[in-house]
CSV table of C-alpha atoms and ligand atoms in Angstrom, one decimal:
chain,number,residue,atom,x,y,z
I,1,MET,CA,0.3,3.8,-16.6
I,2,ARG,CA,-2.0,0.8,-17.3
I,3,SER,CA,-3.6,-0.6,-14.1
I,4,TRP,CA,-4.5,-4.3,-14.0
I,5,PRO,CA,-7.8,-6.2,-14.6
I,6,ALA,CA,-10.4,-6.2,-11.9
I,7,SER,CA,-12.0,-9.4,-10.7
I,8,ASP,CA,-15.8,-9.2,-10.2
I,9,VAL,CA,-17.1,-8.2,-6.8
I,10,PRO,CA,-20.5,-9.7,-6.1
I,11,SER,CA,-23.1,-7.6,-4.3
I,12,LEU,CA,-24.3,-9.3,-1.2
I,13,PRO,CA,-27.8,-7.8,-1.3
I,14,ASP,CA,-28.1,-9.2,-4.8
I,15,ALA,CA,-27.2,-12.6,-3.3
I,16,GLY,CA,-30.2,-12.2,-1.0
I,17,LEU,CA,-28.3,-11.0,2.1
I,18,PRO,CA,-29.1,-7.8,4.0
I,19,ALA,CA,-27.1,-4.6,3.5
I,20,ALA,CA,-24.1,-3.8,5.7
I,21,ILE,CA,-24.7,-1.7,8.8
I,22,ARG,CA,-21.5,-1.2,10.7
I,23,PRO,CA,-19.0,1.3,9.1
I,24,LEU,CA,-15.3,0.5,8.8
I,25,SER,CA,-13.0,1.6,11.6
I,26,LEU,CA,-9.2,1.5,11.1
I,27,HIS,CA,-6.2,2.1,13.2
I,28,ASP,CA,-4.8,5.5,12.4
I,29,THR,CA,-1.0,5.9,13.1
I,30,GLY,CA,-1.5,9.7,13.2
I,31,THR,CA,-3.7,9.5,16.3
I,32,GLY,CA,-2.8,6.1,17.6
I,33,THR,CA,-6.5,5.2,17.8
I,34,THR,CA,-8.9,3.0,15.9
I,35,ARG,CA,-11.7,5.2,14.5
I,36,PRO,CA,-14.2,5.4,11.6
I,37,ALA,CA,-12.4,5.7,8.2
I,38,GLY,CA,-14.2,6.8,5.1
I,39,PRO,CA,-16.7,9.4,4.0
I,40,ASP,CA,-19.0,10.7,6.7
I,41,GLY,CA,-22.5,9.3,6.3
I,42,ALA,CA,-24.0,6.8,3.8
I,43,GLY,CA,-23.0,6.8,0.2
I,44,GLY,CA,-20.2,9.1,-1.0
I,45,THR,CA,-16.9,8.3,-2.5
I,46,ALA,CA,-14.1,7.0,-0.3
I,47,ARG,CA,-10.6,8.2,-1.3
I,48,MET,CA,-7.5,6.1,-0.8
I,49,TYR,CA,-3.9,6.4,-1.8
I,50,VAL,CA,-1.6,3.4,-1.3
I,51,CYS,CA,2.1,3.6,-1.9
I,52,GLY,CA,3.2,1.3,-4.7
I,53,ILE,CA,6.3,-0.8,-5.3
I,54,THR,CA,9.8,0.3,-6.3
I,55,PRO,CA,10.0,-2.0,-9.3
I,56,TYR,CA,13.5,-3.4,-9.2
I,57,ASP,CA,12.6,-6.9,-8.1
I,58,ALA,CA,9.5,-9.2,-8.1
I,59,THR,CA,6.5,-8.9,-5.7
I,60,HIS,CA,7.3,-10.7,-2.4
I,61,LEU,CA,4.8,-11.9,0.2
I,62,GLY,CA,5.4,-8.8,2.3
I,63,HIS,CA,4.2,-6.6,-0.6
I,64,ALA,CA,1.3,-8.9,-1.2
I,65,ASN,CA,0.3,-8.7,2.5
I,66,THR,CA,0.3,-4.9,2.4
I,67,TYR,CA,-1.7,-4.6,-0.8
I,68,LEU,CA,-4.1,-7.2,0.5
I,69,ALA,CA,-4.8,-5.2,3.6
I,70,PHE,CA,-5.9,-2.2,1.5
I,71,ASP,CA,-7.8,-4.4,-0.8
I,72,LEU,CA,-10.0,-5.4,2.2
I,73,VAL,CA,-10.5,-1.7,3.0
I,74,ASN,CA,-11.6,-1.2,-0.6
I,75,ARG,CA,-14.0,-4.2,-0.4
I,76,VAL,CA,-15.5,-3.2,3.0
I,77,TRP,CA,-16.2,0.3,1.7
I,78,ARG,CA,-17.8,-1.0,-1.4
I,79,ASP,CA,-19.9,-3.4,0.6
I,80,SER,CA,-21.0,-0.4,2.7
I,81,GLY,CA,-22.3,1.3,-0.4
I,82,HIS,CA,-19.4,3.7,-1.1
I,83,ARG,CA,-17.7,4.2,-4.4
I,84,VAL,CA,-14.0,4.0,-3.9
I,85,HIS,CA,-11.5,6.2,-5.6
I,86,TYR,CA,-8.2,4.4,-5.3
I,87,VAL,CA,-4.8,5.7,-6.5
I,88,GLN,CA,-1.4,4.0,-6.4
I,89,ASN,CA,2.0,5.0,-7.6
I,90,ALA,CA,5.0,3.0,-8.8
I,91,THR,CA,8.4,4.5,-7.9
I,92,ASP,CA,9.8,3.8,-11.4
I,93,VAL,CA,12.9,6.0,-11.0
I,94,ASP,CA,14.8,6.0,-7.7
I,95,ASP,CA,18.2,5.1,-6.2
I,96,PRO,CA,17.7,1.3,-5.7
I,97,LEU,CA,16.2,0.8,-9.1
I,98,LEU,CA,19.1,2.7,-10.8
I,99,GLU,CA,21.6,0.8,-8.7
I,100,ARG,CA,20.1,-2.6,-9.6
I,101,ALA,CA,20.1,-1.6,-13.3
I,102,ARG,CA,23.8,-0.5,-13.1
I,103,GLU,CA,24.7,-3.9,-11.4
I,104,THR,CA,23.1,-6.0,-14.1
I,105,GLY,CA,23.8,-3.8,-17.0
I,106,GLU,CA,20.1,-3.5,-17.9
I,107,ASP,CA,18.4,-0.3,-19.0
I,108,TRP,CA,16.6,1.0,-15.9
I,109,ARG,CA,13.4,1.6,-17.9
I,110,ASP,CA,13.3,-2.0,-19.1
I,111,LEU,CA,13.9,-3.3,-15.5
I,112,ALA,CA,11.0,-1.1,-14.2
I,113,ASP,CA,8.6,-2.1,-17.1
I,114,ARG,CA,9.3,-5.8,-16.6
I,115,GLU,CA,8.9,-5.7,-12.8
I,116,ILE,CA,5.7,-3.6,-13.0
I,117,GLN,CA,4.2,-6.0,-15.4
I,118,LEU,CA,5.1,-8.9,-13.1
I,119,PHE,CA,3.5,-7.0,-10.2
I,120,ARG,CA,0.3,-6.4,-12.2
I,121,ASP,CA,0.1,-10.2,-13.0
I,122,ASP,CA,0.7,-11.1,-9.3
I,123,MET,CA,-2.0,-8.6,-8.1
I,124,ALA,CA,-4.5,-9.9,-10.7
I,125,ALA,CA,-3.8,-13.5,-9.7
I,126,LEU,CA,-4.3,-12.6,-6.0
I,127,ARG,CA,-7.6,-10.9,-7.0
I,128,ILE,CA,-6.4,-7.5,-5.5
I,129,LEU,CA,-8.6,-4.9,-7.0
I,130,PRO,CA,-6.7,-2.4,-9.2
I,131,PRO,CA,-6.3,1.3,-8.5
I,132,ASP,CA,-8.4,3.7,-10.7
I,133,GLN,CA,-5.1,5.5,-11.4
I,134,TYR,CA,-1.8,3.8,-11.4
I,135,ILE,CA,0.8,6.5,-11.7
I,136,GLY,CA,4.5,6.2,-12.3
I,137,ALA,CA,7.0,8.6,-10.8
I,138,VAL,CA,8.4,9.4,-14.3
I,139,GLU,CA,5.0,10.4,-15.6
I,140,ALA,CA,4.4,12.4,-12.5
I,141,ILE,CA,7.4,14.6,-12.9
I,142,PRO,CA,5.4,17.7,-14.1
I,143,LEU,CA,3.2,17.3,-10.9
I,144,VAL,CA,6.4,17.1,-8.8
I,145,ILE,CA,7.8,20.2,-10.4
I,146,GLU,CA,4.6,22.1,-9.8
I,147,MET,CA,4.6,21.1,-6.2
I,148,ILE,CA,8.2,22.1,-5.6
I,149,GLU,CA,7.4,25.5,-7.3
I,150,LYS,CA,4.5,25.9,-4.8
I,151,LEU,CA,6.9,25.1,-1.9
I,152,ARG,CA,9.5,27.5,-3.2
I,153,GLY,CA,6.7,30.2,-3.4
I,154,ARG,CA,6.1,29.6,0.3
I,155,ASP,CA,9.8,29.7,1.2
I,156,ALA,CA,9.7,26.0,1.9
I,157,ALA,CA,12.6,24.9,-0.3
I,158,TYR,CA,16.3,25.6,-0.4
I,159,GLU,CA,19.3,24.6,-2.4
I,160,VAL,CA,22.3,22.6,-1.4
I,161,GLY,CA,24.9,22.0,-4.1
I,162,GLY,CA,22.2,22.0,-6.9
I,163,ASP,CA,19.8,19.7,-5.0
I,164,VAL,CA,16.6,21.1,-3.5
I,165,TYR,CA,15.5,20.3,0.1
I,166,PHE,CA,12.4,20.8,2.1
I,167,PRO,CA,12.9,22.4,5.6
I,168,VAL,CA,10.8,20.3,8.0
I,169,ALA,CA,10.6,23.5,10.2
I,170,ALA,CA,8.2,24.9,7.6
I,171,ASP,CA,5.4,22.5,8.8
I,172,PRO,CA,4.3,23.2,12.4
I,173,ALA,CA,2.5,19.8,12.2
I,174,PHE,CA,5.7,17.9,11.4
I,175,GLY,CA,5.8,14.7,13.5
I,176,GLN,CA,2.0,14.3,13.6
I,177,VAL,CA,1.9,11.2,11.3
I,178,SER,CA,4.4,9.0,13.1
I,179,ARG,CA,4.3,10.7,16.5
I,180,LEU,CA,8.0,10.0,16.9
I,181,THR,CA,10.4,12.2,18.9
I,182,ARG,CA,13.3,13.7,17.0
I,183,GLU,CA,15.6,11.1,18.8
I,184,GLU,CA,13.4,8.3,17.4
I,185,MET,CA,13.3,9.9,13.9
I,186,ALA,CA,17.0,10.3,13.4
I,187,PRO,CA,18.0,6.6,13.0
I,188,LEU,CA,14.9,5.8,10.9
I,189,PHE,CA,15.6,8.7,8.6
I,190,ALA,CA,19.2,7.5,8.0
I,191,GLU,CA,18.1,3.9,7.5
I,192,ARG,CA,15.2,4.7,5.1
I,193,GLY,CA,16.9,6.7,2.4
I,194,GLY,CA,17.6,10.0,4.2
I,195,ASP,CA,20.9,11.9,4.3
I,196,PRO,CA,21.2,13.4,7.8
I,197,ASP,CA,24.9,14.1,7.4
I,198,ARG,CA,24.7,16.1,4.2
I,199,ALA,CA,26.7,19.3,4.8
I,200,GLY,CA,24.7,22.5,4.2
I,201,LYS,CA,21.3,21.2,5.2
I,202,HIS,CA,19.5,23.4,7.7
I,203,ASP,CA,18.2,20.5,9.7
I,204,PRO,CA,19.5,16.9,9.4
I,205,LEU,CA,15.9,15.7,8.9
I,206,ASP,CA,15.2,18.0,5.9
I,207,ALA,CA,14.1,15.9,2.9
I,208,LEU,CA,15.3,15.9,-0.6
I,209,LEU,CA,12.8,17.3,-3.1
I,210,TRP,CA,14.8,17.4,-6.3
I,211,MET,CA,18.1,15.7,-7.0
I,212,ALA,CA,20.4,17.4,-9.6
I,213,ARG,CA,21.3,15.0,-12.3
I,214,ARG,CA,24.3,12.8,-11.4
I,215,PRO,CA,26.7,11.5,-14.1
I,216,GLY,CA,25.4,8.4,-15.8
I,217,GLU,CA,21.9,8.9,-14.3
I,218,PRO,CA,18.7,10.1,-16.0
I,219,GLY,CA,17.5,13.7,-15.5
I,220,TRP,CA,14.6,15.9,-16.5
I,221,ASP,CA,14.5,19.6,-17.1
I,222,SER,CA,13.0,21.8,-14.4
I,223,PRO,CA,13.2,25.4,-13.2
I,224,PHE,CA,15.7,24.3,-10.6
I,225,GLY,CA,17.9,22.5,-13.1
I,226,GLU,CA,18.1,19.1,-14.7
I,227,GLY,CA,17.4,16.3,-12.2
I,228,ARG,CA,14.9,13.9,-10.8
I,229,PRO,CA,12.3,13.9,-8.0
I,230,GLY,CA,12.9,13.0,-4.4
I,231,TRP,CA,10.9,10.1,-3.1
I,232,HIS,CA,8.4,11.7,-0.7
I,233,VAL,CA,7.4,14.5,-3.0
I,234,GLU,CA,6.4,11.9,-5.6
I,235,CYS,CA,3.6,10.4,-3.5
I,236,SER,CA,2.7,13.8,-2.0
I,237,ALA,CA,2.2,15.3,-5.5
I,238,ILE,CA,0.4,12.3,-7.0
I,239,SER,CA,-2.0,11.9,-4.1
I,240,ILE,CA,-3.2,15.5,-4.0
I,241,GLU,CA,-3.4,15.8,-7.8
I,242,TYR,CA,-5.8,12.8,-8.0
I,243,LEU,CA,-7.5,12.8,-4.6
I,244,GLY,CA,-7.2,16.3,-3.2
I,245,MET,CA,-6.4,17.1,0.4
I,246,ALA,CA,-7.9,15.3,3.4
I,247,PHE,CA,-8.5,12.1,1.5
I,248,ASP,CA,-9.7,9.2,3.7
I,249,VAL,CA,-6.8,6.8,3.9
I,250,GLU,CA,-3.1,6.9,3.0
I,251,GLY,CA,-1.7,3.4,3.3
I,252,GLY,CA,1.5,1.3,3.2
I,253,GLY,CA,3.6,-0.9,5.3
I,254,SER,CA,4.7,0.3,8.7
I,255,ASP,CA,8.2,1.1,7.4
I,256,LEU,CA,6.6,4.0,5.5
I,257,ALA,CA,5.1,5.8,8.5
I,258,PHE,CA,8.4,7.7,8.9
I,259,PRO,CA,9.9,9.4,7.1
I,260,HIS,CA,7.8,8.7,3.9
I,261,HIS,CA,4.2,9.5,5.0
I,262,GLU,CA,5.4,12.1,7.5
I,263,MET,CA,7.3,14.0,4.9
I,264,GLY,CA,4.6,13.6,2.2
I,265,ALA,CA,2.1,15.0,4.6
I,266,SER,CA,4.3,18.0,5.5
I,267,HIS,CA,5.0,18.7,1.8
I,268,ALA,CA,1.3,18.6,1.0
I,269,GLN,CA,0.3,20.7,4.0
I,270,VAL,CA,2.8,23.4,3.4
I,271,ALA,CA,2.3,23.5,-0.4
I,272,THR,CA,-1.5,23.9,-0.2
I,273,GLY,CA,-1.8,25.7,3.2
I,274,GLU,CA,-4.4,23.1,4.1
I,275,ARG,CA,-4.4,20.2,6.4
I,276,PRO,CA,-4.6,17.3,6.9
I,277,HIS,CA,-3.0,15.5,3.9
I,278,ALA,CA,-4.9,12.3,4.8
I,279,ARG,CA,-7.6,11.8,7.4
I,280,ALA,CA,-6.0,8.5,8.5
I,281,TYR,CA,-2.6,7.0,8.0
I,282,VAL,CA,-2.9,3.2,8.0
I,283,HIS,CA,0.0,0.9,8.2
I,284,ALA,CA,0.4,-2.9,7.7
I,285,GLY,CA,2.8,-5.0,9.6
I,286,MET,CA,6.0,-6.5,8.2
I,287,VAL,CA,6.2,-10.0,7.0
I,288,GLY,CA,9.5,-11.7,7.7
I,289,LEU,CA,11.4,-14.8,6.8
I,290,ASP,CA,13.9,-16.6,9.0
I,291,GLY,CA,13.9,-13.9,11.7
I,292,GLU,CA,14.2,-10.8,9.5
I,293,LYS,CA,11.9,-8.5,7.6
I,294,MET,CA,11.5,-9.7,4.0
I,295,SER,CA,13.2,-7.1,1.9
I,296,LYS,CA,14.7,-6.7,-1.5
I,297,SER,CA,17.9,-5.3,0.0
I,298,ARG,CA,18.3,-8.3,2.4
I,299,GLY,CA,17.4,-10.8,-0.3
I,300,ASN,CA,15.4,-13.1,2.0
I,301,LEU,CA,12.3,-13.2,-0.3
I,302,VAL,CA,9.5,-15.5,-1.2
I,303,PHE,CA,8.1,-14.3,-4.5
I,304,VAL,CA,4.4,-14.5,-5.3
I,305,SER,CA,5.3,-15.3,-9.0
I,306,LYS,CA,7.5,-18.2,-7.9
I,307,LEU,CA,4.8,-19.8,-5.7
I,308,LEU,CA,2.3,-19.4,-8.6
I,309,ARG,CA,4.8,-20.9,-11.1
I,310,ASP,CA,5.2,-23.9,-8.7
I,311,GLY,CA,1.5,-24.4,-8.9
I,312,THR,CA,0.3,-22.9,-5.6
I,313,ASP,CA,-3.3,-21.8,-5.7
I,314,PRO,CA,-3.4,-18.0,-5.5
I,315,MET,CA,-6.4,-18.3,-3.2
I,316,ALA,CA,-4.3,-20.4,-0.8
I,317,ILE,CA,-1.7,-17.6,-0.7
I,318,ARG,CA,-4.5,-15.1,0.0
I,319,LEU,CA,-5.8,-17.2,2.8
I,320,ALA,CA,-2.3,-17.7,4.3
I,321,LEU,CA,-1.9,-13.9,4.5
I,322,LEU,CA,-5.5,-13.4,5.8
I,323,ALA,CA,-4.8,-15.7,8.7
I,324,HIS,CA,-2.7,-12.9,10.2
I,325,HIS,CA,-4.0,-9.5,11.4
I,326,TYR,CA,-2.8,-6.9,8.9
I,327,ARG,CA,-1.1,-4.9,11.6
I,328,ALA,CA,0.8,-7.8,13.0
I,329,ASP,CA,4.5,-8.5,12.2
I,330,TRP,CA,4.8,-12.2,11.4
I,331,GLU,CA,7.0,-14.8,9.8
I,332,TRP,CA,6.1,-16.7,6.6
I,333,THR,CA,6.4,-20.5,6.9
I,334,PRO,CA,5.6,-23.3,4.5
I,335,ARG,CA,3.3,-24.7,7.3
I,336,GLY,CA,1.1,-21.5,7.1
I,337,LEU,CA,0.7,-22.1,3.4
I,338,ASP,CA,-0.2,-25.8,4.0
I,339,GLU,CA,-2.8,-24.8,6.5
I,340,ALA,CA,-4.3,-22.3,4.1
I,341,GLN,CA,-4.5,-24.9,1.4
I,342,ALA,CA,-6.3,-27.2,3.8
I,343,ARG,CA,-8.7,-24.4,4.8
I,344,LEU,CA,-9.4,-23.6,1.1
I,345,GLY,CA,-10.2,-27.3,0.5
I,346,ARG,CA,-12.7,-27.4,3.4
I,347,TRP,CA,-14.4,-24.2,2.3
I,348,ARG,CA,-14.6,-25.4,-1.3
I,349,ALA,CA,-16.1,-28.7,-0.2
I,350,ALA,CA,-18.6,-26.8,2.0
I,351,VAL,CA,-19.9,-24.5,-0.7
I,352,SER,CA,-20.3,-27.4,-3.0
I,353,ARG,CA,-22.9,-29.0,-0.7
I,354,ALA,CA,-26.6,-28.9,-1.5
I,355,SER,CA,-27.3,-27.0,1.7
I,356,GLY,CA,-25.8,-25.7,4.9
I,357,PRO,CA,-26.5,-23.6,7.9
I,358,PRO,CA,-28.0,-20.1,7.1
I,359,ALA,CA,-25.6,-17.6,5.7
I,360,ALA,CA,-27.0,-14.3,7.1
I,361,PRO,CA,-25.2,-14.8,10.5
I,362,VAL,CA,-22.0,-15.5,8.6
I,363,ALA,CA,-22.3,-12.3,6.6
I,364,ALA,CA,-23.0,-10.4,9.8
I,365,ALA,CA,-20.0,-11.9,11.6
I,366,VAL,CA,-17.5,-11.5,8.7
I,367,ARG,CA,-18.7,-7.9,8.3
I,368,ASP,CA,-18.4,-7.2,12.0
I,369,HIS,CA,-14.9,-8.5,12.3
I,370,LEU,CA,-13.7,-6.7,9.2
I,371,ALA,CA,-15.4,-3.4,10.3
I,372,GLY,CA,-13.3,-3.6,13.5
I,373,ASP,CA,-9.9,-2.8,12.1
I,374,LEU,CA,-9.9,-5.7,9.6
I,375,ASP,CA,-9.9,-8.6,12.0
I,376,THR,CA,-9.3,-11.2,9.3
I,377,PRO,CA,-8.4,-14.2,11.6
I,378,ALA,CA,-11.8,-13.9,13.3
I,379,ALA,CA,-13.5,-13.5,9.9
I,380,LEU,CA,-11.9,-16.7,8.7
I,381,GLU,CA,-13.1,-18.5,11.8
I,382,ALA,CA,-16.7,-17.4,11.2
I,383,ILE,CA,-16.5,-19.1,7.8
I,384,ASP,CA,-14.7,-22.2,9.3
I,385,ALA,CA,-17.6,-22.6,11.7
I,386,TRP,CA,-20.2,-22.4,8.9
I,387,ALA,CA,-18.2,-24.9,6.8
I,388,SER,CA,-18.0,-27.4,9.7
I,389,GLY,CA,-21.7,-27.1,10.5
I,390,ALA,CA,-24.7,-28.8,8.9
I,391,GLY,CA,-28.0,-27.3,7.9
I,392,ALA,CA,-30.9,-27.4,5.5
I,393,ASP,CA,-30.6,-23.9,3.9
I,394,GLU,CA,-30.3,-24.5,0.2
I,395,LYS,CA,-29.4,-20.9,-0.6
I,396,ALA,CA,-26.6,-20.8,1.9
I,397,PRO,CA,-23.7,-22.4,0.0
I,398,ALA,CA,-24.0,-19.9,-2.9
I,399,GLN,CA,-24.4,-17.0,-0.4
I,400,VAL,CA,-21.3,-18.0,1.6
I,401,ARG,CA,-19.4,-18.3,-1.7
I,402,ALA,CA,-20.5,-14.7,-2.4
I,403,ILE,CA,-19.4,-13.5,1.1
I,404,ALA,CA,-15.9,-15.0,0.7
I,405,ASP,CA,-15.6,-13.5,-2.7
I,406,ALA,CA,-17.0,-10.0,-2.0
I,407,LEU,CA,-15.5,-9.3,1.4
I,408,LEU,CA,-12.4,-11.5,1.5
I,409,GLY,CA,-11.6,-11.7,-2.2
I,410,VAL,CA,-11.4,-15.5,-2.0
I,411,ALA,CA,-12.9,-17.2,-5.0
I,412,LEU,CA,-14.1,-20.7,-4.0
P,501,5CA,N1,7.8,2.7,-3.7
P,501,5CA,C1,7.9,2.8,-2.3
P,501,5CA,C2,6.6,3.4,-1.7
P,501,5CA,S1,6.2,4.9,-2.5
P,501,5CA,C3,8.2,1.5,-1.6
P,501,5CA,O1,8.2,1.5,-0.4
P,501,5CA,N2,8.3,0.5,-2.4
P,501,5CA,S2,8.6,-1.0,-1.9
P,501,5CA,O2,8.6,-1.8,-3.1
P,501,5CA,O3,9.8,-1.0,-1.1
P,501,5CA,O4,7.4,-1.5,-0.9
P,501,5CA,C4,6.1,-1.5,-1.4
P,501,5CA,C5,5.1,-1.7,-0.3
P,501,5CA,O5,5.4,-2.9,0.4
P,501,5CA,C6,5.3,-0.6,0.8
P,501,5CA,O6,4.0,-0.3,1.4
P,501,5CA,C7,6.1,-1.3,1.9
P,501,5CA,O7,5.8,-0.8,3.2
P,501,5CA,C8,5.6,-2.7,1.8
P,501,5CA,N3,6.5,-3.8,2.2
P,501,5CA,C9,7.8,-3.9,1.9
P,501,5CA,N4,8.4,-4.9,2.5
P,501,5CA,C10,7.4,-5.5,3.3
P,501,5CA,C11,7.4,-6.6,4.2
P,501,5CA,N5,8.4,-7.4,4.4
P,501,5CA,N6,6.2,-6.9,4.8
P,501,5CA,C12,5.1,-6.1,4.5
P,501,5CA,N7,5.1,-5.1,3.7
P,501,5CA,C13,6.2,-4.7,3.1
P,502,ZN,ZN1,4.9,6.4,-1.4
């Protein structure tokens, strides 16, 4: 599918600032530790897969927060001299999308196309850098079929009433992404799209790979009958097709650690006989509203497109999100947006001055904070401190503008 337009990323050395030194460290759910993420050594291409939307409703601030976290990963890697190979999917055929289309009487394809376009527009407005490959589940069906064939060849697929399942027992490393006990897995599996009670499964946690066509639903031909892909195998197949195994970061919100990233890793590891699927599994916190996680199914949403339509500056939205650490769970409030708007005003006024305090220490501080698991609240404070100080450096305002743009994606 088409991706979305990229905003320019200034080079800080071109702006007269020194090159970055400290490599990026990120918190990896798979080990529970914060450790270096990205290619070993200088240069080299960093490889990242981030799970995309299920396009049955507009982008809300929770989505925006998650994509923003991985946009920072992208920017910090680039600033360190890496090229970044970034892949994202869109789950453009799945139960919730088909359900919504049924409810409203719209064709599921039209619904998906419209919401994906809205998502592209929102991402471009928020200056979130686009993936190099933006791949829909429907266009990935041949890859999914190929992967299920590989799993079948390794005795890691079985049939229940025409549907095909993955036996979690096939992967000795199962559980190593989320590090949950089976007791902890069971309720999450049921809550997040799994079917633990389906009769005939070998293990309640076994995951659906291929769903035989249901009446009134779309289906595609395959060696295991007409049907459509399961959810986890979609991301598993797309990620290894475009990035290979052992790519640097697989990302998403914390609700994807289990079962989604766990199952995707097991599918990939069993299908290829290699491991790991990703070198780090990185998860952003959940943004809530009125005491509950913002979610399409709960309907407690603040849409990016609505804020933009109402005249909110997209850079204020970006700053409101950056004011929280990406791994924190937090609540969206109108006050947070007002504070971000005020901060944006202060920063804009400061970079419009004829001079200011030197920018090199600001670059060092912002880089340092971001390199340590994306500590954006501290990075924002470093720019606040510069903006509230006075100085005679005439190059500094343009340099701080470049720092905010390159590292934080905030256009001043
Ligand atoms: N299509 C799948 C991934 S393959 C999916 O989870 N789609 S989604 O539209 O439900 O979510 C897209 C991304 O936004 C996921 O990474 C999810 O973890 C994240 N997300 C969803 N709700 C929130 C929220 N309230 N706060 C933060 N991130 C969220
Ligand atoms: Zn995914």
